[in-house]
Structure formats: structure tokens, C-alpha cells
Amino acid sequence: MMKYLVIGDPVGHSRSPGMQNAAFRHHGLGEPYGIRRVTPEELAAFVEEARGAFRGVNLTIPHKEAVLPLVDEVDPAARLAGSVNTLVIENGRIKGYSTDGYGLEMALEYNFKRPVAGAEFLFLGAGGAARATLFHLAERGAAALRIANRSPEKAEQLAAELRRSFPGVPVETGGLADRERLANWLRRSDFLIQATSLGLKDEDAPPIPLELLRPDLKLALFDTIYRETPLLLKARELGLPAAGGKEMLIRQGARSFELWTGREAPLEAMRNGFDKQ
Ligand code: NAP
């Protein structure tokens, strides 16, 4: 019986079933995690169905924001970020959480052994992934946030929300095309987080000119995409600490698993389940 699901549109690419079922198997709980395409038009009806039929749901593109008004309760951190990627369903009541920010924080610690508190961040992108994770990083004590986006006004809108919630954290914004500002920010930041969708397809151009990466930068690069993007390859070639998005996906899923089951997520089993798909 499927008791847990990942939903999205499209969703066929999702690695969540392999990774989550590995965790359930590890605890002797079978393989209760499935996958279903749910379109935006079907989302409200799906949430009502889930109330009686499922114990937990993960949501991916394009549902993370649209689901907020449809659930009974939203965790305060998810409310702040305006993003929900996990539903916990108990006795017909649905509570929404966001585990993406936690996933990124754990991935940075795992890959680079550097804490988030006190660190300065440069984000490329201001979409859903950036939004969900930036609020978490501000809450966890980031010292400065810089957001470069193709549409600078979208970065500025997100920055205004961040400043309202975290007046003590400096937030700057700019355009991806502003080379001089980017070069300056790259020199000053401890982490470069690639959170645009560029790099998902082979033919995608890198989000910033690759020559802006230099071997003397002190930053670590984390690309939220879990394939080898040109930006990631360039950083590696220069000897900069660099990692792709796999561990973030594992850790956000691990947090969902713990919220659903109250059991410790078996990270190694989940990594193996992720790789085997
Ligand atoms: P989204 O809400 O659609 O945002 C897309 C972002 O990419 C926006 O900042 C957008 O800029 C930018 N962008 C798109 N096409 C562009 C182009 N041609 N040139 C420059 N910028 C472009 O998507 P999302 O949900 O934030 O996802 C972003 C990425 O995060 C995806 O690659 C996804 O794989 C990754 N992600 C990874 C994890 C993980 O666990 N590893 C979790 C969530 C997401 P505009 O604002 O100007 O349109």
C-alpha cells in the first residue's frame, strides 16, 4: 500500500522514491513511497484525497507555494519562506513543512565542513529554491546575503521580505549580468550557491561567465542541481571546494522521513537508494 508520495508536474525525474524506500526498507517498513504526476489544476483535489489516503507527501515543482492555503497548519519557518515541500498527515489533519533550507545547511556542512553561522552567501537565482533556503540561512545566523538574479527586481522583492524578517542580516541584490558587482561579491563571499535552473539541460549556458571564477577565491561552490554543471566542473578545475546538489536532496528527504516516522534517517542507505536509480 502506498502511504507516501512525491507529487509534481513534471515528476518523472524524481529520485525521491528510490531514496525514501531505501530508508523505509532499512527500518523494515517495506516500500510504501510512490510517485504521482499532479497538475496545478489537480492540486486542491489531491490534498483532500491525501487527507484520508496518505501519511506523508513531498511536493516538487510547481506546488511548493500553491499548497500553503490548502493545508490545515503551516510550520512557522515554512510560512516565513512561503514554501512547503513536506506534508505530514495525522488523523486527517495536514501540516506543511519546508525541509529544503535544512537540507542545504546539512549539505554545506557535509561537503565543506564549514558552518553556516557567520558565513557570507552569494546566491545565483531568486526562484523557489533560493527563497526556501535563504530564510533558513538568515535564521541560522548567516552574516550577509547577496542575491544575483536574471530579473533583478525579483531578487529585490525577495530581499525586501528577508530584511523585514531579519533586520540584522545585510541583504544586497543585483543582476546576473552585472559583471563588476559579481566579481566583487565573489571575492567577499564564503559560499556561492547556484540556485538557477541553468545547468539542468546540456545546452544551458552557465549562469555567470566562467572566467569570473578564480583560483584565489576563498569561497566554496554548491550547485543545487545534482548533475555535473559547467560551473561545477570549472570550480573543480581551479581547485575550489565544489559540490553538486545530491546531498541537499538526501538531507531534505531525510528530514521529511524523520518528520513522518519519528525514526532516524539512515543516510548511507538513502545515498545508495539515490544512486541506484
Ligand atoms: P524556479 O522557481 O523556476 O526559479 C528558477 C530560477 O532560475 C530563477 O531565479 C530564474 O530567474 C532562473 N533562471 C531560469 N532560466 C534562466 C536563464 N535562462 N538565465 C538566467 N536565469 C534563469 O526554480 P527553483 O524551484 O528555484 O529551482 C531552481 C534550481 O534549484 C533547479 O535547478 C532545481 O534543480 C534546484 N533545486 C535543487 C534542490 C536539491 O535538493 N538539490 C531542491 C530544490 C531545487 P528569473 O527570476 O529571472 O526567471
Coordinates of N, CA, C and O in Angstrom, one line a residue, residues 142-143 163 165-170:
A142 N 23.5 33.5 9.2 CA 24.3 33.9 8.1 C 24.7 35.4 8.3 O 23.9 36.2 8.8
A143 N 25.9 35.8 8.0 CA 26.4 37.2 8.2 C 26.0 38.1 7.1 O 25.9 39.3 7.4
R163 N 14.7 41.2 4.6 CA 15.1 42.4 5.5 C 14.0 42.6 6.6 O 14.3 42.9 7.7
S165 N 12.0 40.4 7.9 CA 12.0 39.3 8.8 C 13.3 39.2 9.6 O 13.3 38.8 10.8
F166 N 14.4 39.6 9.0 CA 15.7 39.6 9.7 C 16.5 40.9 9.5 O 17.5 41.0 8.7
P167 N 16.1 41.9 10.2 CA 16.6 43.2 10.0 C 18.1 43.3 10.3 O 18.8 44.2 9.8
G168 N 18.7 42.3 11.1 CA 20.1 42.4 11.4 C 21.0 41.8 10.3 O 22.2 41.8 10.4
V169 N 20.4 41.1 9.3 CA 21.2 40.5 8.3 C 21.3 41.4 7.0 O 20.2 41.6 6.4
P170 N 22.4 41.9 6.6 CA 22.5 42.7 5.4 C 22.2 41.8 4.2 O 22.7 40.7 4.0

